[in-house]
mmCIF file of C-alpha atoms in Angstrom:
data_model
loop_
_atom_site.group_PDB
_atom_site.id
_atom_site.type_symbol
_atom_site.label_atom_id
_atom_site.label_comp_id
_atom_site.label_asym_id
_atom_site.label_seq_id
_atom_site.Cartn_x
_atom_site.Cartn_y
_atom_site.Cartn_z
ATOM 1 C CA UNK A 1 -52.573 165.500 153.845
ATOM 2 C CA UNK A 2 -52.781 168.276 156.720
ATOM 3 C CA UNK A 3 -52.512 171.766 155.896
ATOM 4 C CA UNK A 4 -49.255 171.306 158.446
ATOM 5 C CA UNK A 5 -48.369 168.694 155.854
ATOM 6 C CA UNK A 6 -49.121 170.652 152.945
ATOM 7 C CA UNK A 7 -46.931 173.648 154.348
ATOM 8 C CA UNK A 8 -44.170 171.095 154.815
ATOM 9 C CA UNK A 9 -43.959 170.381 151.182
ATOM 10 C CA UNK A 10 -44.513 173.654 149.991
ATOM 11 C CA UNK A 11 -42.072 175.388 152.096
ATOM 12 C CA UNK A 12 -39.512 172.638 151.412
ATOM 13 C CA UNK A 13 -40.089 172.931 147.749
ATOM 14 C CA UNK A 14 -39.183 176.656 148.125
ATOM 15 C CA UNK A 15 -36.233 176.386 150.019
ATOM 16 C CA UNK A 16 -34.733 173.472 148.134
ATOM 17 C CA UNK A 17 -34.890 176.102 144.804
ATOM 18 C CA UNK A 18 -32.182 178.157 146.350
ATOM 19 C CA UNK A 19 -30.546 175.903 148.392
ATOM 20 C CA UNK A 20 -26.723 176.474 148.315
ATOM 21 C CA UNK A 21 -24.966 174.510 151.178
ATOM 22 C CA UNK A 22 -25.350 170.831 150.486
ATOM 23 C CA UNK A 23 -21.485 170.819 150.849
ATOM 24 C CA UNK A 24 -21.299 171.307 154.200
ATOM 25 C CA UNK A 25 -19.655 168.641 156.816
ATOM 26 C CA UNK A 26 -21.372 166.969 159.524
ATOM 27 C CA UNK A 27 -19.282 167.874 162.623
ATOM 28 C CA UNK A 28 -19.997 171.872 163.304
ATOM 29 C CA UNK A 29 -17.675 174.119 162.069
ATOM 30 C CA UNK A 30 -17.335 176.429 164.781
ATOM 31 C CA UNK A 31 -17.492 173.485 167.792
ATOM 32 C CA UNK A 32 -20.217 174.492 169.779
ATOM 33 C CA UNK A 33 -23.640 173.124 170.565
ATOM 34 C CA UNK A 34 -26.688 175.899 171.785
ATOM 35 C CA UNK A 35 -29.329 174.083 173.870
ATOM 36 C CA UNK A 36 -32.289 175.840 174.669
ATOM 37 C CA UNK A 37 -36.329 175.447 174.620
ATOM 38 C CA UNK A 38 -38.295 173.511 172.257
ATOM 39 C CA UNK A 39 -40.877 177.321 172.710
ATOM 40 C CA UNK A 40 -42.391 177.787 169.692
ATOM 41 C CA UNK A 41 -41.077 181.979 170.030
ATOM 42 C CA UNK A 42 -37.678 180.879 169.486
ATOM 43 C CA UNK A 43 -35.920 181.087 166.142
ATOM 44 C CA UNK A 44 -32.231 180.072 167.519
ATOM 45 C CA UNK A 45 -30.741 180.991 164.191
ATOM 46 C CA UNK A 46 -31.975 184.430 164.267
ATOM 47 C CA UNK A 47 -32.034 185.000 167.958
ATOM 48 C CA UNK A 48 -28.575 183.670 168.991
ATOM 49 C CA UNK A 49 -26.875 184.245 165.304
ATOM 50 C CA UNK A 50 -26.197 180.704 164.332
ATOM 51 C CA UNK A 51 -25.486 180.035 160.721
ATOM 52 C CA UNK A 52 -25.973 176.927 158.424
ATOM 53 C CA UNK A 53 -23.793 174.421 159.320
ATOM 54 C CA UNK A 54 -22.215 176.171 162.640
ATOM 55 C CA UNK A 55 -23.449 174.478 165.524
ATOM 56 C CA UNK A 56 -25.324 171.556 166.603
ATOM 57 C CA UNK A 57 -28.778 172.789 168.200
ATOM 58 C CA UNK A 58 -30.986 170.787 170.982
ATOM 59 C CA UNK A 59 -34.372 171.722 172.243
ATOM 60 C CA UNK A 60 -36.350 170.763 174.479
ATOM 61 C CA UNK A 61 -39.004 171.658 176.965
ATOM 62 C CA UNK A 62 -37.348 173.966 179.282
ATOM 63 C CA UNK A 63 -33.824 173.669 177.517
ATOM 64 C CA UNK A 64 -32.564 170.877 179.931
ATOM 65 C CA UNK A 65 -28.964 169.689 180.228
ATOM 66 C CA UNK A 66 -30.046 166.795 182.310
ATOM 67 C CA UNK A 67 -32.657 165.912 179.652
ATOM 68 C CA UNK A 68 -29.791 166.631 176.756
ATOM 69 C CA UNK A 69 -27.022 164.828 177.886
ATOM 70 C CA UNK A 70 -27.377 161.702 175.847
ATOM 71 C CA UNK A 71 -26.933 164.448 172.964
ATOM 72 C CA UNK A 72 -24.476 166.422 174.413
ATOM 73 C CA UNK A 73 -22.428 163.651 174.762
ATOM 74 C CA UNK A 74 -22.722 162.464 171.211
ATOM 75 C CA UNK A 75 -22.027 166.185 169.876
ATOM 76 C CA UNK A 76 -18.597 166.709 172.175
ATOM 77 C CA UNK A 77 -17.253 162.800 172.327
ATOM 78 C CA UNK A 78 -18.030 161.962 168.425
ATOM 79 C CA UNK A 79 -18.863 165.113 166.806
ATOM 80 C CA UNK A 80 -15.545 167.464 168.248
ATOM 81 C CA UNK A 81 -17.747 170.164 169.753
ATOM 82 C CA UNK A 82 -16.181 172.246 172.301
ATOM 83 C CA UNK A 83 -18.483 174.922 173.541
ATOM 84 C CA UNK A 84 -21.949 175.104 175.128
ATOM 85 C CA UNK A 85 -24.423 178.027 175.221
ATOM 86 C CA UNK A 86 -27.341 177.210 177.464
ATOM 87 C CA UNK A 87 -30.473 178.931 177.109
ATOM 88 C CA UNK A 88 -33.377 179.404 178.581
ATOM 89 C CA UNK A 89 -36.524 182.436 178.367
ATOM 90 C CA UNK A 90 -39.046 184.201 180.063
ATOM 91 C CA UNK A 91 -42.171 183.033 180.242
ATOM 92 C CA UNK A 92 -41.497 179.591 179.861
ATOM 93 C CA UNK A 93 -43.680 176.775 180.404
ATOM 94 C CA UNK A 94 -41.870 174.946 182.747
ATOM 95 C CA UNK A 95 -42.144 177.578 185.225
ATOM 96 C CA UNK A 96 -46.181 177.070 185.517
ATOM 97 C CA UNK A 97 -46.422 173.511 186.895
ATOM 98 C CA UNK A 98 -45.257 170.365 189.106
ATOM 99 C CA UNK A 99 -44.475 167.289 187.924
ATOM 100 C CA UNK A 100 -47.580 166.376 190.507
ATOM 101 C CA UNK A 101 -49.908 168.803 188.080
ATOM 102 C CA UNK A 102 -48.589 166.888 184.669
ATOM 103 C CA UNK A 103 -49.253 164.000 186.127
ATOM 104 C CA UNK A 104 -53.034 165.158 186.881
ATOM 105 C CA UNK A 105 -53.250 166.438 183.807
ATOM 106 C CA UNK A 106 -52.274 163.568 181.750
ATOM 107 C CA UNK A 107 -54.661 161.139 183.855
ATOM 108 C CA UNK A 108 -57.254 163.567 183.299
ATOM 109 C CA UNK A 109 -56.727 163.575 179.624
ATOM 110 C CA UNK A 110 -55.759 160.412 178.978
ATOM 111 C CA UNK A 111 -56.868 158.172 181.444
ATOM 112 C CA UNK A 112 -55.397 155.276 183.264
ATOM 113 C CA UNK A 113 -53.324 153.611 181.058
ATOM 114 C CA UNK A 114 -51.300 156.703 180.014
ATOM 115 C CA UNK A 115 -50.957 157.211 183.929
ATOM 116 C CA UNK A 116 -49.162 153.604 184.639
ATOM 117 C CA UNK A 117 -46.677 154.080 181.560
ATOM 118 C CA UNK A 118 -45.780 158.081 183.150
ATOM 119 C CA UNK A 119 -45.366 156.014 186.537
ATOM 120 C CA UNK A 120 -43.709 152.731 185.015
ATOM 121 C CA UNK A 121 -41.238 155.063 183.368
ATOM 122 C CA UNK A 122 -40.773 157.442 186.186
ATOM 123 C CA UNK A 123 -41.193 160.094 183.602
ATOM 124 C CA UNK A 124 -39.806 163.547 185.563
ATOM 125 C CA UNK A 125 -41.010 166.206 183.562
ATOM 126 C CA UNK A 126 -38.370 168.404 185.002
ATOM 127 C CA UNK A 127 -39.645 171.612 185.756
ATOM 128 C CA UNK A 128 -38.720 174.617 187.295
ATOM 129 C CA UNK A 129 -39.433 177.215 189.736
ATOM 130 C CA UNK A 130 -36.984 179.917 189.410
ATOM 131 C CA UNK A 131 -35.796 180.847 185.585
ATOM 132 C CA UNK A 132 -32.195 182.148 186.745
ATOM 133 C CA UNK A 133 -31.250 179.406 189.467
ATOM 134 C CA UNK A 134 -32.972 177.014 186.229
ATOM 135 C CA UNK A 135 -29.251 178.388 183.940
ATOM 136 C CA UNK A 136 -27.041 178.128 187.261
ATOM 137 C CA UNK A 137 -28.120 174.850 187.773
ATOM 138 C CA UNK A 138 -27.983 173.592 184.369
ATOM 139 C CA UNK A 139 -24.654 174.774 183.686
ATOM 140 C CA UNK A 140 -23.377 173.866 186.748
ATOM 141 C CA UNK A 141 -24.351 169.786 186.212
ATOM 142 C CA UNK A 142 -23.046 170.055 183.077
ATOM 143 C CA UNK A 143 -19.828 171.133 184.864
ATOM 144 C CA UNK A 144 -20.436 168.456 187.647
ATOM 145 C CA UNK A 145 -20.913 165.582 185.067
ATOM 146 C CA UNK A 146 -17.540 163.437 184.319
ATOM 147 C CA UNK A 147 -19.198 162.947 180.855
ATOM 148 C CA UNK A 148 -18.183 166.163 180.097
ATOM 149 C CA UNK A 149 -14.532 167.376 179.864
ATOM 150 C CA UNK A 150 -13.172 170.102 181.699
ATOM 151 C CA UNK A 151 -12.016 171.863 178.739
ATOM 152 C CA UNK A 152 -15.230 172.821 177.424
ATOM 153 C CA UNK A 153 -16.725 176.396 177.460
ATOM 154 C CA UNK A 154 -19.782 176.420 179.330
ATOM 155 C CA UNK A 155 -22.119 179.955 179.291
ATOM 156 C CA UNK A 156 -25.865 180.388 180.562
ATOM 157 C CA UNK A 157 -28.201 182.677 178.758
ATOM 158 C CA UNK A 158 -31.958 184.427 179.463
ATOM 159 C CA UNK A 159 -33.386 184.795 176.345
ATOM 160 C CA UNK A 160 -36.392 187.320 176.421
ATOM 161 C CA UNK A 161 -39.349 186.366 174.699
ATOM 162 C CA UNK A 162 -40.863 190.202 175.052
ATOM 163 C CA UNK A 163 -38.240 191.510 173.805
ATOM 164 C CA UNK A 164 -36.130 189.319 171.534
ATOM 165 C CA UNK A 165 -33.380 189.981 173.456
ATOM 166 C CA UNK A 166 -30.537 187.322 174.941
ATOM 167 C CA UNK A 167 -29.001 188.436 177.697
ATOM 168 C CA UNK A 168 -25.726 186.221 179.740
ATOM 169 C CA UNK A 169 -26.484 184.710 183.616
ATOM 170 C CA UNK A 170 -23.309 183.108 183.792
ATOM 171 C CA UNK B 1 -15.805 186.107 176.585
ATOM 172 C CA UNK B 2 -15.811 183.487 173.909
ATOM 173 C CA UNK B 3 -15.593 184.594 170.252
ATOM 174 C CA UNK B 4 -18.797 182.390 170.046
ATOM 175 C CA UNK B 5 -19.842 184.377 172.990
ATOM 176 C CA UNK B 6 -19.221 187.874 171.617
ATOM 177 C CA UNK B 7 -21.282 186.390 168.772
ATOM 178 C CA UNK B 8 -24.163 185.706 170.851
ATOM 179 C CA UNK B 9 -24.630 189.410 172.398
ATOM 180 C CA UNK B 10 -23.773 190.847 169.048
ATOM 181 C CA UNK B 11 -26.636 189.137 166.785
ATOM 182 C CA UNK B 12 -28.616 189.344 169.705
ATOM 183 C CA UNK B 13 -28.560 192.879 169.737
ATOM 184 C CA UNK B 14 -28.706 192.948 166.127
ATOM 185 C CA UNK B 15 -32.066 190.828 166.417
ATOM 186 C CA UNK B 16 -33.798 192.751 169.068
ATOM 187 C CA UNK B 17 -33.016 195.711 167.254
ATOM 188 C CA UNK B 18 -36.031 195.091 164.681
ATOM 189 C CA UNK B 19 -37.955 192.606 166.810
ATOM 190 C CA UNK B 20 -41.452 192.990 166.221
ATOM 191 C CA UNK B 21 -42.929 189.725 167.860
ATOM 192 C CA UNK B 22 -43.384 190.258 171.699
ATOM 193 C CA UNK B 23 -46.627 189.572 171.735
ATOM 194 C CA UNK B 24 -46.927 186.090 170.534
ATOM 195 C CA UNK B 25 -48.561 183.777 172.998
ATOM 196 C CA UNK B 26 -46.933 180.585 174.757
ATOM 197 C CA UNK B 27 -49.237 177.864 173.417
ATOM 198 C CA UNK B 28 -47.693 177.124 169.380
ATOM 199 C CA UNK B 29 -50.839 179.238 167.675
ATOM 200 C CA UNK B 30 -50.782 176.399 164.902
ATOM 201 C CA UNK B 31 -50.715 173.699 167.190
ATOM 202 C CA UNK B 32 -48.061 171.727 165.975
ATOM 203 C CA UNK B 33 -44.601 170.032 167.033
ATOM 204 C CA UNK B 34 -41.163 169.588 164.910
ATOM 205 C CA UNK B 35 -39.338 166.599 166.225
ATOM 206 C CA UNK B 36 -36.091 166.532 164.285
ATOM 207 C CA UNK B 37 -32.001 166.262 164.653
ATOM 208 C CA UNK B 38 -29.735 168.682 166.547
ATOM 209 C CA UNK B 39 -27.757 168.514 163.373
ATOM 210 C CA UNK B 40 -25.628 171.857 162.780
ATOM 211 C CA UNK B 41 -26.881 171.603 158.450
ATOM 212 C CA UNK B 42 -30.564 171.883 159.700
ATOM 213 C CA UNK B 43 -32.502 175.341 159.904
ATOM 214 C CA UNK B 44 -36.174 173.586 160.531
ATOM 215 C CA UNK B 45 -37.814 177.169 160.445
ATOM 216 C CA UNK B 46 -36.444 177.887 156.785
ATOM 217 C CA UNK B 47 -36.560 174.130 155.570
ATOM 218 C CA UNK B 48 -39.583 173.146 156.911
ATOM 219 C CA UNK B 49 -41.658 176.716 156.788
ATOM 220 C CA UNK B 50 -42.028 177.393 160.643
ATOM 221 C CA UNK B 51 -43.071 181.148 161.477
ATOM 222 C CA UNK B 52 -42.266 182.479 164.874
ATOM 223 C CA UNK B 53 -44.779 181.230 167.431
ATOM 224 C CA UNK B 54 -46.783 178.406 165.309
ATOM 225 C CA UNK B 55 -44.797 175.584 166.300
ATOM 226 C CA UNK B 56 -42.581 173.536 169.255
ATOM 227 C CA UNK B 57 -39.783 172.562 167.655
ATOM 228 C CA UNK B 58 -37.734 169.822 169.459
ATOM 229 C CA UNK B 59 -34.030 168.681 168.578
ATOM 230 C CA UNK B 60 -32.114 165.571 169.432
ATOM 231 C CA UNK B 61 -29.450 163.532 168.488
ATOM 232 C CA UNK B 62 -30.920 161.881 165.719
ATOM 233 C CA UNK B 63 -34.239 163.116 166.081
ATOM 234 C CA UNK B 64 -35.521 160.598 168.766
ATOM 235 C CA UNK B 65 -39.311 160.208 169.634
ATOM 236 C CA UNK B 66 -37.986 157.857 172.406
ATOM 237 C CA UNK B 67 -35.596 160.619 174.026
ATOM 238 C CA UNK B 68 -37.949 163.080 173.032
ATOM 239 C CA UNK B 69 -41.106 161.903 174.776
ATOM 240 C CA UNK B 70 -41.077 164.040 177.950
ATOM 241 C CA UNK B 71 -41.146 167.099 176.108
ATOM 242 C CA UNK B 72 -43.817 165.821 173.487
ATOM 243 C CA UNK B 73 -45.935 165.103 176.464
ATOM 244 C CA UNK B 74 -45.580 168.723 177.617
ATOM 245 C CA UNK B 75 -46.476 170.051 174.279
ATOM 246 C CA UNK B 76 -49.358 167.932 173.404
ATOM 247 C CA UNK B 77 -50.678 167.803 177.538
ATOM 248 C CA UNK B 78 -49.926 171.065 178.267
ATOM 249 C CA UNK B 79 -49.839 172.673 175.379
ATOM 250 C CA UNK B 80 -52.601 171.923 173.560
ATOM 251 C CA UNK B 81 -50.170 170.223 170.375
ATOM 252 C CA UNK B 82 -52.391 167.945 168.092
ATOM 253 C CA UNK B 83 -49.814 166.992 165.372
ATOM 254 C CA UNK B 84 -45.861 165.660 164.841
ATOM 255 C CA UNK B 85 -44.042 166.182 161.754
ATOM 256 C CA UNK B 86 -41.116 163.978 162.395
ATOM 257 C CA UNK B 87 -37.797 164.837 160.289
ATOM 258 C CA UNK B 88 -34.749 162.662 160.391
ATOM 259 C CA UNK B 89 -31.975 163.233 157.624
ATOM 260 C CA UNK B 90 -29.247 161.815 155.041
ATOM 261 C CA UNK B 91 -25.900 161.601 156.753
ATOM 262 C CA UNK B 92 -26.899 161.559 160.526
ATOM 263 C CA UNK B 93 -24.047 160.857 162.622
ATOM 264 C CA UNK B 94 -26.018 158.334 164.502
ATOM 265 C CA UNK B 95 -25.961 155.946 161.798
ATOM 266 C CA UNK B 96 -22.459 155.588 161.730
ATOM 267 C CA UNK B 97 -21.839 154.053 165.425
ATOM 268 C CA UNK B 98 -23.337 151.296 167.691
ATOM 269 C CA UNK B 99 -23.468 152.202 171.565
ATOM 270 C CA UNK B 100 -20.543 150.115 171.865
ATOM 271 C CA UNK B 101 -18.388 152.471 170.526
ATOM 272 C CA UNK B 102 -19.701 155.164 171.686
ATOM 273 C CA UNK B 103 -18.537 153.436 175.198
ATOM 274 C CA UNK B 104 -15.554 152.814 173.922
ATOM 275 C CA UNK B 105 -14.882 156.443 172.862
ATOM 276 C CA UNK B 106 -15.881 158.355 176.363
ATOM 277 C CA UNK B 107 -13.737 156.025 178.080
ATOM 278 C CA UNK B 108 -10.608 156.150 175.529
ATOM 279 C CA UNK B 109 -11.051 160.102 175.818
ATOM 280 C CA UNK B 110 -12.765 161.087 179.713
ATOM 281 C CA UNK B 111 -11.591 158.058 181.364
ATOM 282 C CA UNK B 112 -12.824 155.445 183.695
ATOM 283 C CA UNK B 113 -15.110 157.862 185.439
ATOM 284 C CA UNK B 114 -16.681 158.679 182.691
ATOM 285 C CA UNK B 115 -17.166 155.150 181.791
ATOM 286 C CA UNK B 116 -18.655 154.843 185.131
ATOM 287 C CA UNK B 117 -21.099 157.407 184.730
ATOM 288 C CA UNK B 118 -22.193 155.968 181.446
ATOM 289 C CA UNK B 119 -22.858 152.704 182.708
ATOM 290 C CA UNK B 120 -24.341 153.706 185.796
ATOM 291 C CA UNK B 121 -26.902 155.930 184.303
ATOM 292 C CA UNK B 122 -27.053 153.071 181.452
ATOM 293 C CA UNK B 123 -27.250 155.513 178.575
ATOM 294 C CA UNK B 124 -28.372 154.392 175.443
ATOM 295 C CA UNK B 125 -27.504 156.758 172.437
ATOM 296 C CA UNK B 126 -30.372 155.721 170.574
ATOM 297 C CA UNK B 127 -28.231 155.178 167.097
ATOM 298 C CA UNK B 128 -29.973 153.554 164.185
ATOM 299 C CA UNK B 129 -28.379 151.607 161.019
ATOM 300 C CA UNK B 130 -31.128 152.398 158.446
ATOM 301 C CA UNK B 131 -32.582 155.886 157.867
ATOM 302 C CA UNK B 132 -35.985 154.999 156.440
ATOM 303 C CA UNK B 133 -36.748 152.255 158.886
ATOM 304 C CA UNK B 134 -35.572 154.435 162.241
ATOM 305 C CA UNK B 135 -38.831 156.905 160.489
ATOM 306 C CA UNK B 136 -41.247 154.464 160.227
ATOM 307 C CA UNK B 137 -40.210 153.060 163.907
ATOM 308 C CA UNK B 138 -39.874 156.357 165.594
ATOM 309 C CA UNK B 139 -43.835 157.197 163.969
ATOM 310 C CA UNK B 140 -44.747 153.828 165.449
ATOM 311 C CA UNK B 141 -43.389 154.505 168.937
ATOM 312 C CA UNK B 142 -45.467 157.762 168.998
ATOM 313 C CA UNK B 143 -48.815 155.768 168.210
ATOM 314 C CA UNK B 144 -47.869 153.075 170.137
ATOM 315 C CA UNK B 145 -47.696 155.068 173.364
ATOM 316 C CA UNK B 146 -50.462 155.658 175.492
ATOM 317 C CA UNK B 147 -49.072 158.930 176.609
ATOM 318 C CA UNK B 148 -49.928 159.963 173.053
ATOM 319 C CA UNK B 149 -53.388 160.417 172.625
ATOM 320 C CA UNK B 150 -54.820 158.476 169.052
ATOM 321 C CA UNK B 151 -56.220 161.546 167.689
ATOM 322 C CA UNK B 152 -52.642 163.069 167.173
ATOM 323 C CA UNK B 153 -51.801 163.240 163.821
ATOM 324 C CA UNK B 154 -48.041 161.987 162.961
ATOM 325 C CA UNK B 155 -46.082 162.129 159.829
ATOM 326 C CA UNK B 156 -42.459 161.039 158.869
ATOM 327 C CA UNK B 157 -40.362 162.732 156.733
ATOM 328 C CA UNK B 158 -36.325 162.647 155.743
ATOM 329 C CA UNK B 159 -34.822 165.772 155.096
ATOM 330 C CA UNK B 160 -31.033 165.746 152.604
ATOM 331 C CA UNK B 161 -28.550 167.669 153.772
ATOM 332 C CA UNK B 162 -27.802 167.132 149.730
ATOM 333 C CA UNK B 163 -30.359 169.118 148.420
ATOM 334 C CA UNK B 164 -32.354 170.850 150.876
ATOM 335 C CA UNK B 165 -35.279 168.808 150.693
ATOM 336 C CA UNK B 166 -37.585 167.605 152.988
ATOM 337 C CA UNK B 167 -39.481 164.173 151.808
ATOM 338 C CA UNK B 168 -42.543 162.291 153.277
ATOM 339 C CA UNK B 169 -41.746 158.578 154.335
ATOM 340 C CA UNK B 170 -44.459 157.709 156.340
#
């Protein structure tokens, strides 16, 4: 086993001793979903106040709608959720490169074959130049798309990795 | 604002009140991704031991290596990531459907537009009809890729929504 392993099993052991809430039901209780950034200085439960059992929770790189919408989708159509608070951060990766530099990078690192599946795919990394016209946009295709009704609640958040602060766009 | 909004800025506040962690770096200091579900009974940082800046934790409808593989490419390309601990659960929502119904539901509740959308962007929600097996397949997709490099170590793992425990599969 890795020592990642190891802490897996050690960790779990410890939280499984006190663990209180295997009642709860799988839709969220309070309908919403938070998406935001699979960074590894974001603890959404903490940060954004989410309790056990509350609200779904999607990450990704650079907190994506277009990226999340297969699971957006599946949390408002089957799973009743009503609400959507989109974040993204300072500092985030996605503001550093091009999909043109990835693809360098990955050639680089991995060589040819790893460069014809990116291109047979047409994998977009989707990054980003500009992290406040990033939320706008976001939350404006999820507005745009027709999988998602017009009822739901749709916010767009900065959440500052400095400071540990969250802070509303739009 | 939302009450889930007003809930946001208020543990927000409450969080950067005693936030101690700005100085963490952007690259996951124990180089490591969490690949699990958005599901709302998961806290991966208390269940699976994650401290604040060690890991990228990604979240998905089921926990997807497929949907996920953009942003594992980031992590591991960009990143500098070197291991996946995989964690899907008892109870996911995505083994109770088939994309059929899924189909069926977005057009029974959005309408033909919707249904339109679906098909033209040919989404596939990635359900799976046997928890154990979707582990073991998921690992396999991540070795099988080529945008994966073979020194990457990958583990499986099912957490219970039961119990609170998280155990190895694979």
């Amino acid at each position: 086993m890795s020592a990642i392993q190891t802490n897996v099993e050690a960790a779990s052991a410890s939280y499984a001793a006190s663990f209180t809430k295997g009642h709860l039901a799988l839709p969220p209780a309070k309908k919403y979903l938070v998406l935001t950034c699979m960074d590894a200085r974001i603890d959404p439960a903490q940060a954004f106040g989410i309790e056990l059992g509350d609200a779904h929770v999607i990450r990704n790189a650079g907190a994506s709608a277009v990226d999340a919408l297969r699971s957006v989708v599946i949390s408002q159509q089957l799973l009743g959720t009503t609400e959507v608070v989109l974040v993204k951060h300072t500092g985030c990766g996605m503001l550093t490169f091009k999909n043109e530099d990835a693809y360098q990078v990955v050639g680089k690192q991995l060589g040819q074959a790893a460069l014809d599946e990116l291109t047979e795919k047409k994998l977009d990394f989707l990054p980003f130049p500009e992290l406040e016209k990033a939320v706008v946009e976001d939350v404006e295709f999820l507005r745009a798309s027709k999988l998602v009704a017009e009822s739901v609640v749709i916010s767009g958040w900065v959440y500052e990795v400095e400071t540990g602060k969250t802070r509303r766009v739009v």
